[in-house]
Amino acid sequence: MHQHRGRCFVVAVSGEAALRDDFNLLIHDLALLHGLGVRLVVVHGARPQINAALDTAGIETQIPNGLRVTERAALPHIKSAIGALRSDIEAMLSSGFASSASGGKALHVVGGNLLTARPLGVHNGIDYGFTGVPRRVDDKAIQAQLDLENLLLISPLAHSPSGDSFNLGYQDIACAVATALRADKLI
């Protein structure tokens, strides 16, 4: 474990993982890694949570080629689902850290507009609307937060320079962040 102290890990966690009964064990392990000095960036997905929110709202969406076509009417529900899951993960990280070996030390979970997005656009005749891909990762801001020993939690929602919000794939975000940071591990 000592060889990983000070190393940067980017961990991608699917929305499906968050539905598991043992999700708290993963969160506890992440808190423990952070407490042992690993610089952590956690990127979470939210597909099943988004699906449930859209089903409740009666909004049907298509997911051709594994990518959701995000219409403007779906965005408020997507934002709500992502925000709720993010809040749950933050709460779990707080309690998971308290019960870890480093429980006396504070764990600060930080997020924000650490990346910008651009629209995915039209592919094979399909307009993906407000589905986006990472445009730029603010690696300096992320490094600054890691230097302060904060754990970064990045959600699958990002904004364009024009202020539009986009639904992104968590795997795309994790890869872009890991590349920008030259992370030691992408998990």
Short mmCIF file of N, CA, C and O in Angstrom, two decimals, residues 9-129:
data_model
loop_
_atom_site.label_atom_id
_atom_site.label_comp_id
_atom_site.label_asym_id
_atom_site.label_seq_id
_atom_site.Cartn_x
_atom_site.Cartn_y
_atom_site.Cartn_z
N PHE A 9 -5.27 7.99 -8.62
CA PHE A 9 -6.16 6.98 -9.18
C PHE A 9 -7.44 7.67 -9.64
O PHE A 9 -8.02 8.46 -8.89
N VAL A 10 -7.88 7.34 -10.84
CA VAL A 10 -9.20 7.76 -11.31
C VAL A 10 -10.06 6.50 -11.30
O VAL A 10 -9.71 5.50 -11.94
N VAL A 11 -11.16 6.55 -10.56
CA VAL A 11 -12.02 5.39 -10.39
C VAL A 11 -13.39 5.70 -11.01
O VAL A 11 -14.06 6.65 -10.61
N ALA A 12 -13.78 4.89 -11.99
CA ALA A 12 -15.08 5.03 -12.64
C ALA A 12 -16.05 4.05 -11.98
O ALA A 12 -15.77 2.86 -11.89
N VAL A 13 -17.18 4.58 -11.50
CA VAL A 13 -18.17 3.77 -10.79
C VAL A 13 -19.50 3.90 -11.53
O VAL A 13 -20.04 5.00 -11.66
N SER A 14 -20.03 2.79 -12.00
CA SER A 14 -21.29 2.83 -12.75
C SER A 14 -22.48 3.13 -11.85
O SER A 14 -22.44 2.90 -10.64
N GLY A 15 -23.52 3.63 -12.45
CA GLY A 15 -24.78 3.82 -11.73
C GLY A 15 -25.35 2.50 -11.24
O GLY A 15 -26.00 2.44 -10.20
N GLU A 16 -25.08 1.43 -11.99
CA GLU A 16 -25.54 0.09 -11.58
C GLU A 16 -24.88 -0.33 -10.28
O GLU A 16 -25.51 -0.95 -9.43
N ALA A 17 -23.60 0.01 -10.11
CA ALA A 17 -22.89 -0.33 -8.87
C ALA A 17 -23.55 0.33 -7.67
O ALA A 17 -23.63 -0.26 -6.59
N ALA A 18 -24.06 1.54 -7.87
CA ALA A 18 -24.69 2.28 -6.77
C ALA A 18 -25.98 1.62 -6.32
O ALA A 18 -26.45 1.88 -5.20
N LEU A 19 -26.57 0.76 -7.14
CA LEU A 19 -27.81 0.07 -6.78
C LEU A 19 -27.56 -1.22 -5.99
O LEU A 19 -28.49 -1.78 -5.42
N ARG A 20 -26.32 -1.66 -5.95
CA ARG A 20 -26.00 -2.91 -5.27
C ARG A 20 -26.13 -2.77 -3.76
O ARG A 20 -25.83 -1.72 -3.20
N ASP A 21 -26.53 -3.84 -3.11
CA ASP A 21 -26.65 -3.84 -1.65
C ASP A 21 -25.30 -3.62 -0.97
O ASP A 21 -25.26 -3.11 0.15
N ASP A 22 -24.23 -4.03 -1.64
CA ASP A 22 -22.90 -3.90 -1.03
C ASP A 22 -22.12 -2.68 -1.54
O ASP A 22 -20.91 -2.61 -1.40
N PHE A 23 -22.82 -1.71 -2.11
CA PHE A 23 -22.16 -0.50 -2.62
C PHE A 23 -21.40 0.23 -1.52
O PHE A 23 -20.34 0.79 -1.74
N ASN A 24 -21.93 0.16 -0.30
CA ASN A 24 -21.26 0.82 0.82
C ASN A 24 -19.85 0.26 1.04
O ASN A 24 -18.96 0.97 1.51
N LEU A 25 -19.62 -1.00 0.68
CA LEU A 25 -18.28 -1.58 0.84
C LEU A 25 -17.29 -0.94 -0.14
O LEU A 25 -16.14 -0.68 0.22
N LEU A 26 -17.74 -0.69 -1.36
CA LEU A 26 -16.89 0.00 -2.32
C LEU A 26 -16.57 1.42 -1.83
O LEU A 26 -15.42 1.86 -1.89
N ILE A 27 -17.58 2.10 -1.35
CA ILE A 27 -17.38 3.46 -0.83
C ILE A 27 -16.40 3.44 0.34
O ILE A 27 -15.50 4.28 0.44
N HIS A 28 -16.55 2.47 1.22
CA HIS A 28 -15.64 2.35 2.35
C HIS A 28 -14.21 2.14 1.85
O HIS A 28 -13.26 2.75 2.37
N ASP A 29 -14.03 1.29 0.84
CA ASP A 29 -12.69 1.05 0.29
C ASP A 29 -12.10 2.31 -0.33
O ASP A 29 -10.91 2.58 -0.19
N LEU A 30 -12.94 3.09 -1.01
CA LEU A 30 -12.46 4.35 -1.59
C LEU A 30 -12.03 5.31 -0.48
O LEU A 30 -10.98 5.96 -0.59
N ALA A 31 -12.83 5.40 0.57
CA ALA A 31 -12.48 6.27 1.69
C ALA A 31 -11.18 5.81 2.34
O ALA A 31 -10.33 6.64 2.71
N LEU A 32 -11.02 4.51 2.45
CA LEU A 32 -9.79 3.96 3.03
C LEU A 32 -8.59 4.30 2.16
O LEU A 32 -7.54 4.73 2.67
N LEU A 33 -8.71 4.11 0.85
CA LEU A 33 -7.61 4.46 -0.06
C LEU A 33 -7.23 5.93 0.09
O LEU A 33 -6.05 6.28 0.16
N HIS A 34 -8.24 6.77 0.15
CA HIS A 34 -7.98 8.20 0.33
C HIS A 34 -7.25 8.45 1.65
O HIS A 34 -6.27 9.20 1.71
N GLY A 35 -7.71 7.81 2.71
CA GLY A 35 -7.09 7.97 4.01
C GLY A 35 -5.66 7.48 4.06
O GLY A 35 -4.85 7.95 4.86
N LEU A 36 -5.32 6.55 3.18
CA LEU A 36 -3.95 6.02 3.12
C LEU A 36 -3.05 6.82 2.18
O LEU A 36 -1.93 6.43 1.93
N GLY A 37 -3.60 7.93 1.67
CA GLY A 37 -2.76 8.83 0.90
C GLY A 37 -2.86 8.72 -0.61
O GLY A 37 -2.09 9.37 -1.33
N VAL A 38 -3.80 7.93 -1.12
CA VAL A 38 -4.01 7.86 -2.56
C VAL A 38 -4.82 9.08 -2.98
O VAL A 38 -5.81 9.43 -2.34
N ARG A 39 -4.39 9.74 -4.04
CA ARG A 39 -5.08 10.92 -4.57
C ARG A 39 -6.20 10.41 -5.48
O ARG A 39 -5.92 9.90 -6.56
N LEU A 40 -7.44 10.56 -5.03
CA LEU A 40 -8.57 9.93 -5.71
C LEU A 40 -9.46 10.91 -6.45
O LEU A 40 -9.84 11.95 -5.92
N VAL A 41 -9.78 10.53 -7.70
CA VAL A 41 -10.83 11.18 -8.47
C VAL A 41 -11.84 10.09 -8.79
O VAL A 41 -11.50 9.09 -9.43
N VAL A 42 -13.06 10.25 -8.31
CA VAL A 42 -14.11 9.26 -8.54
C VAL A 42 -15.11 9.87 -9.52
O VAL A 42 -15.60 10.98 -9.32
N VAL A 43 -15.36 9.14 -10.60
CA VAL A 43 -16.32 9.56 -11.62
C VAL A 43 -17.48 8.57 -11.57
O VAL A 43 -17.26 7.36 -11.71
N HIS A 44 -18.68 9.08 -11.33
CA HIS A 44 -19.81 8.15 -11.21
C HIS A 44 -20.74 8.25 -12.42
O HIS A 44 -20.88 9.31 -13.03
N GLY A 45 -21.35 7.13 -12.74
CA GLY A 45 -22.39 7.08 -13.74
C GLY A 45 -23.74 7.18 -13.08
O GLY A 45 -23.84 7.26 -11.85
N ALA A 46 -24.80 7.18 -13.89
CA ALA A 46 -26.15 7.31 -13.31
C ALA A 46 -27.23 6.77 -14.25
O ALA A 46 -28.38 7.17 -14.14
N ARG A 47 -26.88 5.88 -15.17
CA ARG A 47 -27.87 5.43 -16.16
C ARG A 47 -29.14 4.87 -15.55
O ARG A 47 -30.24 5.30 -15.91
N PRO A 48 -29.08 3.91 -14.62
CA PRO A 48 -30.36 3.39 -14.09
C PRO A 48 -31.14 4.44 -13.30
O PRO A 48 -32.38 4.43 -13.33
N GLN A 49 -30.44 5.34 -12.63
CA GLN A 49 -31.12 6.40 -11.89
C GLN A 49 -31.81 7.36 -12.86
O GLN A 49 -32.93 7.81 -12.61
N ILE A 50 -31.14 7.66 -13.97
CA ILE A 50 -31.74 8.51 -15.00
C ILE A 50 -32.93 7.80 -15.63
O ILE A 50 -34.00 8.40 -15.82
N ASN A 51 -32.77 6.51 -15.95
CA ASN A 51 -33.88 5.74 -16.53
C ASN A 51 -35.11 5.79 -15.63
O ASN A 51 -36.22 6.00 -16.10
N ALA A 52 -34.89 5.61 -14.33
CA ALA A 52 -36.01 5.62 -13.38
C ALA A 52 -36.67 7.00 -13.33
O ALA A 52 -37.91 7.10 -13.32
N ALA A 53 -35.86 8.05 -13.33
CA ALA A 53 -36.43 9.41 -13.28
C ALA A 53 -37.22 9.71 -14.55
O ALA A 53 -38.30 10.31 -14.48
N LEU A 54 -36.71 9.30 -15.69
CA LEU A 54 -37.42 9.54 -16.95
C LEU A 54 -38.68 8.70 -17.04
O LEU A 54 -39.71 9.18 -17.53
N ASP A 55 -38.62 7.46 -16.56
CA ASP A 55 -39.83 6.61 -16.53
C ASP A 55 -40.90 7.24 -15.66
O ASP A 55 -42.08 7.29 -16.04
N THR A 56 -40.52 7.73 -14.49
CA THR A 56 -41.47 8.37 -13.58
C THR A 56 -42.11 9.59 -14.23
O THR A 56 -43.31 9.85 -14.06
N ALA A 57 -41.30 10.33 -15.01
CA ALA A 57 -41.81 11.53 -15.68
C ALA A 57 -42.56 11.21 -16.98
O ALA A 57 -43.13 12.11 -17.60
N GLY A 58 -42.55 9.94 -17.37
CA GLY A 58 -43.22 9.54 -18.60
C GLY A 58 -42.48 9.98 -19.86
O GLY A 58 -43.10 10.15 -20.92
N ILE A 59 -41.19 10.13 -19.76
CA ILE A 59 -40.39 10.56 -20.91
C ILE A 59 -39.64 9.36 -21.46
O ILE A 59 -38.89 8.69 -20.74
N GLU A 60 -39.88 9.08 -22.72
CA GLU A 60 -39.18 7.98 -23.38
C GLU A 60 -37.95 8.52 -24.09
O GLU A 60 -37.99 9.58 -24.70
N THR A 61 -36.85 7.78 -23.96
CA THR A 61 -35.63 8.15 -24.68
C THR A 61 -35.09 6.93 -25.40
O THR A 61 -35.39 5.79 -25.05
N GLN A 62 -34.30 7.21 -26.39
CA GLN A 62 -33.64 6.15 -27.15
C GLN A 62 -32.18 6.08 -26.71
O GLN A 62 -31.58 7.10 -26.34
N ILE A 63 -31.63 4.87 -26.77
CA ILE A 63 -30.22 4.67 -26.44
C ILE A 63 -29.57 3.87 -27.57
O ILE A 63 -29.17 2.72 -27.38
N PRO A 64 -29.48 4.47 -28.76
CA PRO A 64 -28.83 3.75 -29.86
C PRO A 64 -27.31 3.71 -29.64
O PRO A 64 -26.72 4.66 -29.14
N ASN A 65 -26.72 2.59 -29.97
CA ASN A 65 -25.26 2.42 -29.85
C ASN A 65 -24.77 2.70 -28.42
O ASN A 65 -23.64 3.13 -28.22
N GLY A 66 -25.63 2.46 -27.43
CA GLY A 66 -25.23 2.63 -26.04
C GLY A 66 -25.19 4.06 -25.55
O GLY A 66 -24.80 4.31 -24.41
N LEU A 67 -25.62 5.03 -26.38
CA LEU A 67 -25.60 6.44 -25.98
C LEU A 67 -27.02 6.99 -25.99
O LEU A 67 -27.73 6.86 -26.99
N ARG A 68 -27.41 7.62 -24.89
CA ARG A 68 -28.74 8.18 -24.78
C ARG A 68 -28.89 9.39 -25.69
O ARG A 68 -28.02 10.25 -25.74
N VAL A 69 -30.01 9.47 -26.39
CA VAL A 69 -30.39 10.69 -27.10
C VAL A 69 -31.05 11.56 -26.05
O VAL A 69 -32.10 11.21 -25.51
N THR A 70 -30.42 12.68 -25.73
CA THR A 70 -30.90 13.54 -24.64
C THR A 70 -31.64 14.74 -25.21
O THR A 70 -31.03 15.64 -25.79
N GLU A 71 -32.95 14.73 -25.05
CA GLU A 71 -33.78 15.86 -25.48
C GLU A 71 -33.82 16.91 -24.38
O GLU A 71 -33.64 16.60 -23.20
N ARG A 72 -34.10 18.15 -24.76
CA ARG A 72 -34.15 19.25 -23.79
C ARG A 72 -35.14 18.95 -22.66
O ARG A 72 -34.87 19.24 -21.50
N ALA A 73 -36.29 18.36 -22.98
CA ALA A 73 -37.31 18.08 -21.97
C ALA A 73 -36.82 17.09 -20.91
O ALA A 73 -37.31 17.08 -19.78
N ALA A 74 -35.85 16.25 -21.27
CA ALA A 74 -35.33 15.25 -20.33
C ALA A 74 -34.28 15.83 -19.38
O ALA A 74 -34.05 15.28 -18.30
N LEU A 75 -33.66 16.94 -19.76
CA LEU A 75 -32.55 17.47 -18.98
C LEU A 75 -32.87 17.74 -17.51
O LEU A 75 -32.07 17.36 -16.64
N PRO A 76 -33.97 18.37 -17.18
CA PRO A 76 -34.24 18.61 -15.74
C PRO A 76 -34.30 17.31 -14.93
O PRO A 76 -33.83 17.26 -13.79
N HIS A 77 -34.86 16.27 -15.51
CA HIS A 77 -34.98 14.98 -14.82
C HIS A 77 -33.62 14.31 -14.72
O HIS A 77 -33.32 13.67 -13.70
N ILE A 78 -32.81 14.46 -15.74
CA ILE A 78 -31.45 13.90 -15.73
C ILE A 78 -30.61 14.61 -14.66
O ILE A 78 -29.92 13.96 -13.87
N LYS A 79 -30.71 15.93 -14.63
CA LYS A 79 -29.97 16.69 -13.62
C LYS A 79 -30.40 16.29 -12.21
O LYS A 79 -29.56 16.14 -11.32
N SER A 80 -31.68 16.12 -12.02
CA SER A 80 -32.20 15.73 -10.71
C SER A 80 -31.69 14.35 -10.30
O SER A 80 -31.26 14.16 -9.15
N ALA A 81 -31.72 13.40 -11.21
CA ALA A 81 -31.26 12.04 -10.90
C ALA A 81 -29.78 12.03 -10.58
O ALA A 81 -29.34 11.38 -9.62
N ILE A 82 -29.00 12.75 -11.38
CA ILE A 82 -27.55 12.81 -11.14
C ILE A 82 -27.26 13.50 -9.81
O ILE A 82 -26.43 13.04 -9.03
N GLY A 83 -27.95 14.60 -9.54
CA GLY A 83 -27.74 15.33 -8.29
C GLY A 83 -28.08 14.50 -7.07
O GLY A 83 -27.36 14.53 -6.06
N ALA A 84 -29.17 13.76 -7.14
CA ALA A 84 -29.57 12.92 -6.01
C ALA A 84 -28.54 11.83 -5.76
O ALA A 84 -28.15 11.58 -4.60
N LEU A 85 -28.07 11.19 -6.83
CA LEU A 85 -27.07 10.14 -6.66
C LEU A 85 -25.77 10.72 -6.12
O LEU A 85 -25.14 10.14 -5.23
N ARG A 86 -25.37 11.85 -6.66
CA ARG A 86 -24.14 12.50 -6.18
C ARG A 86 -24.23 12.78 -4.68
O ARG A 86 -23.31 12.52 -3.92
N SER A 87 -25.37 13.30 -4.24
CA SER A 87 -25.56 13.60 -2.82
C SER A 87 -25.47 12.32 -1.99
O SER A 87 -24.86 12.31 -0.91
N ASP A 88 -26.06 11.24 -2.47
CA ASP A 88 -26.00 9.96 -1.76
C ASP A 88 -24.56 9.46 -1.65
O ASP A 88 -24.14 8.97 -0.60
N ILE A 89 -23.80 9.58 -2.74
CA ILE A 89 -22.40 9.13 -2.72
C ILE A 89 -21.59 9.98 -1.75
O ILE A 89 -20.78 9.44 -0.98
N GLU A 90 -21.81 11.29 -1.75
CA GLU A 90 -21.10 12.15 -0.79
C GLU A 90 -21.42 11.75 0.65
O GLU A 90 -20.51 11.69 1.49
N ALA A 91 -22.68 11.48 0.92
CA ALA A 91 -23.07 11.07 2.28
C ALA A 91 -22.41 9.76 2.65
O ALA A 91 -21.92 9.60 3.78
N MET A 92 -22.38 8.83 1.72
CA MET A 92 -21.76 7.53 1.99
C MET A 92 -20.25 7.68 2.20
O MET A 92 -19.67 7.01 3.06
N LEU A 93 -19.61 8.53 1.42
CA LEU A 93 -18.18 8.76 1.61
C LEU A 93 -17.91 9.32 2.99
O LEU A 93 -16.94 8.93 3.66
N SER A 94 -18.76 10.22 3.44
CA SER A 94 -18.59 10.80 4.77
C SER A 94 -18.70 9.74 5.86
O SER A 94 -17.87 9.68 6.76
N SER A 95 -19.71 8.89 5.76
CA SER A 95 -19.87 7.86 6.79
C SER A 95 -18.86 6.74 6.61
O SER A 95 -18.39 6.16 7.58
N GLY A 96 -18.49 6.43 5.36
CA GLY A 96 -17.51 5.38 5.11
C GLY A 96 -16.15 5.75 5.65
O GLY A 96 -15.41 4.93 6.17
N PHE A 97 -15.80 7.03 5.58
CA PHE A 97 -14.50 7.48 6.06
C PHE A 97 -14.46 7.47 7.58
O PHE A 97 -13.46 7.12 8.18
N ALA A 98 -15.57 7.81 8.19
CA ALA A 98 -15.62 7.84 9.65
C ALA A 98 -15.36 6.47 10.24
O ALA A 98 -14.78 6.35 11.32
N SER A 99 -15.77 5.42 9.53
CA SER A 99 -15.58 4.07 10.06
C SER A 99 -14.31 3.41 9.54
O SER A 99 -14.07 2.25 9.82
N SER A 100 -13.49 4.15 8.79
CA SER A 100 -12.25 3.57 8.28
C SER A 100 -11.12 3.80 9.28
O SER A 100 -11.27 4.46 10.30
N ALA A 101 -9.95 3.29 8.94
CA ALA A 101 -8.78 3.40 9.83
C ALA A 101 -8.37 4.85 10.04
O ALA A 101 -7.71 5.17 11.02
N SER A 102 -8.74 5.75 9.13
CA SER A 102 -8.36 7.16 9.25
C SER A 102 -9.55 8.00 9.69
O SER A 102 -9.64 9.18 9.33
N GLY A 103 -10.45 7.42 10.45
CA GLY A 103 -11.69 8.07 10.81
C GLY A 103 -11.57 9.41 11.52
O GLY A 103 -12.49 10.19 11.51
N GLY A 104 -10.44 9.68 12.16
CA GLY A 104 -10.30 10.95 12.86
C GLY A 104 -9.99 12.12 11.94
O GLY A 104 -10.11 13.27 12.33
N LYS A 105 -9.61 11.84 10.72
CA LYS A 105 -9.22 12.88 9.76
C LYS A 105 -10.42 13.22 8.88
O LYS A 105 -11.17 12.34 8.48
N ALA A 106 -10.58 14.49 8.58
CA ALA A 106 -11.71 14.92 7.76
C ALA A 106 -11.51 14.52 6.29
O ALA A 106 -10.40 14.58 5.78
N LEU A 107 -12.56 14.09 5.66
CA LEU A 107 -12.55 13.81 4.23
C LEU A 107 -13.41 14.86 3.56
O LEU A 107 -14.59 14.98 3.89
N HIS A 108 -12.82 15.62 2.67
CA HIS A 108 -13.57 16.63 1.94
C HIS A 108 -13.80 16.14 0.53
O HIS A 108 -12.84 15.80 -0.19
N VAL A 109 -15.06 16.09 0.13
CA VAL A 109 -15.43 15.70 -1.22
C VAL A 109 -15.68 16.99 -2.00
O VAL A 109 -16.47 17.83 -1.58
N VAL A 110 -14.99 17.12 -3.13
CA VAL A 110 -15.05 18.34 -3.92
C VAL A 110 -15.47 18.01 -5.33
O VAL A 110 -15.10 16.96 -5.88
N GLY A 111 -16.23 18.88 -5.93
CA GLY A 111 -16.63 18.75 -7.33
C GLY A 111 -16.86 20.13 -7.90
O GLY A 111 -16.52 21.13 -7.27
N GLY A 112 -17.41 20.18 -9.06
CA GLY A 112 -17.71 21.47 -9.67
C GLY A 112 -17.50 21.43 -11.17
O GLY A 112 -17.46 20.36 -11.77
N ASN A 113 -17.32 22.58 -11.74
CA ASN A 113 -17.16 22.65 -13.19
C ASN A 113 -15.70 22.41 -13.56
O ASN A 113 -14.99 23.29 -14.03
N LEU A 114 -15.26 21.18 -13.34
CA LEU A 114 -13.87 20.80 -13.56
C LEU A 114 -13.61 20.32 -14.98
O LEU A 114 -12.47 20.04 -15.33
N LEU A 115 -14.66 20.21 -15.78
CA LEU A 115 -14.49 19.92 -17.19
C LEU A 115 -15.59 20.62 -17.96
O LEU A 115 -16.64 20.93 -17.42
N THR A 116 -15.29 20.89 -19.22
CA THR A 116 -16.31 21.46 -20.10
C THR A 116 -16.67 20.40 -21.12
O THR A 116 -15.91 19.48 -21.38
N ALA A 117 -17.86 20.56 -21.67
CA ALA A 117 -18.38 19.58 -22.62
C ALA A 117 -18.67 20.23 -23.95
O ALA A 117 -18.78 21.45 -24.06
N ARG A 118 -18.80 19.39 -24.93
CA ARG A 118 -19.29 19.81 -26.25
C ARG A 118 -20.33 18.78 -26.66
O ARG A 118 -20.33 17.64 -26.18
N PRO A 119 -21.24 19.19 -27.54
CA PRO A 119 -22.26 18.21 -27.97
C PRO A 119 -21.63 17.07 -28.76
O PRO A 119 -20.67 17.28 -29.50
N LEU A 120 -22.18 15.90 -28.60
CA LEU A 120 -21.75 14.76 -29.40
C LEU A 120 -22.11 14.99 -30.86
O LEU A 120 -21.36 14.64 -31.76
N GLY A 121 -23.27 15.61 -31.08
CA GLY A 121 -23.68 15.96 -32.44
C GLY A 121 -24.47 14.86 -33.12
O GLY A 121 -25.14 14.06 -32.48
N VAL A 122 -24.34 14.82 -34.43
CA VAL A 122 -25.07 13.86 -35.25
C VAL A 122 -24.11 12.76 -35.70
O VAL A 122 -23.05 13.05 -36.25
N HIS A 123 -24.48 11.52 -35.43
CA HIS A 123 -23.70 10.36 -35.86
C HIS A 123 -24.62 9.34 -36.50
O HIS A 123 -25.66 9.00 -35.91
N ASN A 124 -24.26 8.88 -37.67
CA ASN A 124 -25.07 7.89 -38.40
C ASN A 124 -26.52 8.33 -38.51
O ASN A 124 -27.44 7.53 -38.34
N GLY A 125 -26.72 9.62 -38.74
CA GLY A 125 -28.06 10.15 -38.93
C GLY A 125 -28.85 10.38 -37.65
O GLY A 125 -30.02 10.75 -37.71
N ILE A 126 -28.23 10.19 -36.49
CA ILE A 126 -28.91 10.36 -35.20
C ILE A 126 -28.37 11.62 -34.53
O ILE A 126 -27.17 11.74 -34.29
N ASP A 127 -29.27 12.56 -34.22
CA ASP A 127 -28.90 13.76 -33.48
C ASP A 127 -29.02 13.42 -31.99
O ASP A 127 -30.12 13.16 -31.51
N TYR A 128 -27.91 13.45 -31.30
CA TYR A 128 -27.90 13.06 -29.89
C TYR A 128 -28.31 14.20 -28.95
O TYR A 128 -28.30 14.03 -27.74
N GLY A 129 -28.68 15.34 -29.50
CA GLY A 129 -29.20 16.44 -28.70
C GLY A 129 -28.23 16.90 -27.64
O GLY A 129 -27.13 17.35 -27.94
#
